Coordinates of C-alpha atoms in Angstrom, one line a residue:
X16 CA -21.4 0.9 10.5
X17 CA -21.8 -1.1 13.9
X18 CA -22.5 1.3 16.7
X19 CA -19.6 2.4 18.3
X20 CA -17.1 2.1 15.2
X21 CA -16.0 5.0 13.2
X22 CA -17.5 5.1 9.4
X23 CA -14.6 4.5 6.9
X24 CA -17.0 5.5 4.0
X25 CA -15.4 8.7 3.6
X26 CA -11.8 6.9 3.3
X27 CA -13.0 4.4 0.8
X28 CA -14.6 7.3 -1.2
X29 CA -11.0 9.1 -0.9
X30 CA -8.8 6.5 -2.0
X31 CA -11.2 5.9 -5.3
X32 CA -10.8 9.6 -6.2
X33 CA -7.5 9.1 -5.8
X34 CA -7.4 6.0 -8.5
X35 CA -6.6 3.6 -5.6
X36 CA -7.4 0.1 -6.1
X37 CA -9.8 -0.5 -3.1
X38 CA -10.8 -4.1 -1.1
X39 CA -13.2 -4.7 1.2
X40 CA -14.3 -7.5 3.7
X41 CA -16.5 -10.3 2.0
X42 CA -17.6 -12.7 4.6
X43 CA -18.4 -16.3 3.4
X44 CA -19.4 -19.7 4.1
X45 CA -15.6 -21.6 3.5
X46 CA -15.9 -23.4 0.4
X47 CA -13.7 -26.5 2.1
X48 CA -12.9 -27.3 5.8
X49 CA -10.2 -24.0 6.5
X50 CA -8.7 -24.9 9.6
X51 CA -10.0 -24.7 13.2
X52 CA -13.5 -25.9 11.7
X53 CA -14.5 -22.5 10.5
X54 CA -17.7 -21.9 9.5
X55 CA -16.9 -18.5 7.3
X56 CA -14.1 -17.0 6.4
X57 CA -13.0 -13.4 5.3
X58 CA -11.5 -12.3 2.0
X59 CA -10.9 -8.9 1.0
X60 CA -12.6 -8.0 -3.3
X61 CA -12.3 -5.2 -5.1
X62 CA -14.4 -2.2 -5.6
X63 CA -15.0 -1.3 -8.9
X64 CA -15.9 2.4 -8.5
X65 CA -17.5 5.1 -6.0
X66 CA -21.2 4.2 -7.5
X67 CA -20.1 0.4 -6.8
X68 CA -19.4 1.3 -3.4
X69 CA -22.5 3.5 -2.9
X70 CA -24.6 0.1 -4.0
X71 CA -23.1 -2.1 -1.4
X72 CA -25.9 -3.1 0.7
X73 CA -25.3 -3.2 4.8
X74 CA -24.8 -6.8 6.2
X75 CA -25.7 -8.4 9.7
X76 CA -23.0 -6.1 11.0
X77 CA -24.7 -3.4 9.5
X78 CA -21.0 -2.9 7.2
X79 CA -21.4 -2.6 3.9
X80 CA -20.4 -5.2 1.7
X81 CA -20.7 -6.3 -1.8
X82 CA -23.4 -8.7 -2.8
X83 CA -23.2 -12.4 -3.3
X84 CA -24.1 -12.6 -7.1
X85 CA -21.3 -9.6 -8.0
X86 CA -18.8 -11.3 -6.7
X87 CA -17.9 -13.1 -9.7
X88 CA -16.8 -10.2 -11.1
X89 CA -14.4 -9.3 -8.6
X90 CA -10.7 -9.3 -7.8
X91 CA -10.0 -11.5 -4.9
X92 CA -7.0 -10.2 -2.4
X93 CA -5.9 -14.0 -2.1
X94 CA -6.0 -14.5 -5.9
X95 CA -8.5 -15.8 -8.7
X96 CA -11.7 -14.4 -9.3
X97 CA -13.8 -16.1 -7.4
X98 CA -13.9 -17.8 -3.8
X99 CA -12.6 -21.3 -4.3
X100 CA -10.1 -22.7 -2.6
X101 CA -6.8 -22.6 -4.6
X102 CA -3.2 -24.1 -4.2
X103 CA -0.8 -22.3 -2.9
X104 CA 1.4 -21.9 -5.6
X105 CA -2.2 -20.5 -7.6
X106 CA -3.0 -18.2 -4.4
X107 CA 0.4 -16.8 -4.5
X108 CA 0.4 -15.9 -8.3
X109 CA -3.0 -14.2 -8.5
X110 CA -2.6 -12.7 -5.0
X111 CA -3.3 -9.1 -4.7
X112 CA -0.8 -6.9 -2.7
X113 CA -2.5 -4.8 0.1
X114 CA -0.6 -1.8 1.2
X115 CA -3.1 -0.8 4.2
X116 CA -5.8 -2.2 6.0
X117 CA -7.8 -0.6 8.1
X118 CA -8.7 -3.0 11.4
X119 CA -12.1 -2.3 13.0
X120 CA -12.2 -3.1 16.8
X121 CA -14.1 -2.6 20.1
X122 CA -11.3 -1.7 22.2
X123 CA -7.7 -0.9 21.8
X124 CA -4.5 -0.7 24.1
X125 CA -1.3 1.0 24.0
X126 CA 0.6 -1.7 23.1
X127 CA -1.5 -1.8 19.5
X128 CA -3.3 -4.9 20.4
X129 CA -7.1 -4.6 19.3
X130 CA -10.0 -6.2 20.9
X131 CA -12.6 -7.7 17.9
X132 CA -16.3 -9.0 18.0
X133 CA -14.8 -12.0 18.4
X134 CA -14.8 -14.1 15.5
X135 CA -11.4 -13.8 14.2
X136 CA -11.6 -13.1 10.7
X137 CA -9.1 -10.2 10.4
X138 CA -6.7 -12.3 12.3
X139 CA -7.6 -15.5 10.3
X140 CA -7.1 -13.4 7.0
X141 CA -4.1 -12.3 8.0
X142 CA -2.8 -15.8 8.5
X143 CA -3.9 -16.7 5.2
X144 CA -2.3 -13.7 3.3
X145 CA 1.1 -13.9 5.0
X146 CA 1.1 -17.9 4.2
X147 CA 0.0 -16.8 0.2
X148 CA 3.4 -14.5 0.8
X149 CA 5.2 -17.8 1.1
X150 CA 7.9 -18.6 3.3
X151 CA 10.2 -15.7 2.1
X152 CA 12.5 -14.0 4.6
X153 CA 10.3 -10.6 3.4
X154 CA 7.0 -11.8 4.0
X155 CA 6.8 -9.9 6.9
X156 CA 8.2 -6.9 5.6
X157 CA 5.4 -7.1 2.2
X158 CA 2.5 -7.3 5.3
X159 CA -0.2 -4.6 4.9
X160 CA -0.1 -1.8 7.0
X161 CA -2.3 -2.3 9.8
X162 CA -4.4 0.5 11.0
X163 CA -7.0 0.8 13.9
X164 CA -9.3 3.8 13.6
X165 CA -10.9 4.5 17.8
X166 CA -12.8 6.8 19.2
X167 CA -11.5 8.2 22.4
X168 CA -14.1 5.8 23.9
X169 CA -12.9 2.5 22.4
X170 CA -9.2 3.5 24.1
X171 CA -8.1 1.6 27.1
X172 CA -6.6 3.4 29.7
X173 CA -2.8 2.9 29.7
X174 CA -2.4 0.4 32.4
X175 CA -5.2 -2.0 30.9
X176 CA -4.2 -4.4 28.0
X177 CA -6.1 -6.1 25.3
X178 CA -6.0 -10.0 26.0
X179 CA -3.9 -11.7 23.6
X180 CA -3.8 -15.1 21.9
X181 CA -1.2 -16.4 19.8
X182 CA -3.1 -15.7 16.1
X183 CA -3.8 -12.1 17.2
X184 CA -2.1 -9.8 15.0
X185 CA -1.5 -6.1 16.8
X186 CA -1.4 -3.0 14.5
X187 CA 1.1 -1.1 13.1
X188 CA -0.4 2.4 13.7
X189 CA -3.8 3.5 15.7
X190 CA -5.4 6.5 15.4
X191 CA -7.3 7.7 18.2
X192 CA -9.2 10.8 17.7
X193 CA -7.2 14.2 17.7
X194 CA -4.5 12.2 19.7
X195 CA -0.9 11.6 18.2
X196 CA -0.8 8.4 16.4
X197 CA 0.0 5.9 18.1
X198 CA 3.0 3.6 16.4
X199 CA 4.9 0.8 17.1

């Protein structure tokens, strides 16, 4: 994992014992002009089993993530199979339903606002998942559960806050080492 992050492995690992259906972050070049000229974009596809997720190879980011020639063969959070752009009403029907996600960060405040690297892409696949929800009074309500995962280190102290722009999503919960959890 990045220095200075916690290592989920052990979660992921968990939830596949358990029989979970388990995503994880695929970064990509967009296949068509997203909006605010992104270059890449985040989806979330499926692991297919623990030795699947014990052959993900470490990216730039040093997270592991599954390679570019097996994603073919995997589900897609936003819908389809693959990576290609679909329309909404294709999106919506093939769409996966996420009941946590687990939000890595660099800092975190008390008000559950989380501090990124800076590129956005939790916060632009949010976006994109709450608009495949469509425009139903519940779409908020049928949201993952966000959680952030901080070391005691990566807490601000209570009278500093996270800046804020208007596509930052905050989390629902953050757990900060043998602290209470932290919910909103």
């Amino acid at each position: 994992m990045p220095e200075g992050e916690l290592a989920t492995g052990p979660i992921v690992t968990e939830a596949l014992r358990q029989g979970k259906e388990v995503y994880v972050p695929y970064i990509h070049k967009a296949a068509a002009a997203p909006s605010e000229a992104r270059m890449s974009v985040m989806d979330m596809v499926s692991l297919h089993s623990k030795e699947d997720f014990e052959r993900l190879e470490a990216d730039s980011w040093g997270i592991p993530t599954p390679s570019e020639c097996s994603i073919a063969g995997r589900k897609r959070c936003l819908g389809g199979m693959n990576l290609q752009p679909q329309t909404s009403e294709g999106a919506r029907e093939g769409m996966q339903h996420l009941d946590v996600i687990v939000m890595p960060g660099v800092a975190f405040d008390r008000r559950l606002a989380r501090l990124g690297h800076g590129k956005g892409y939790y916060d632009f696949f949010l976006s994109r998942y709450k608009q495949g929800l469509g425009a139903s009074n519940d779409s908020e309500s049928n949201m993952p559960f966000l959680v952030g995962l901080a070391l005691e280190e990566q807490a601000l102290p209570e009278e500093t806050e996270v800046p804020e722009g208007p596509h930052d999503w905050r989390l629902n919960a953050l757990v900060i080492g043998d602290r209470p959890v932290l919910r909103r």
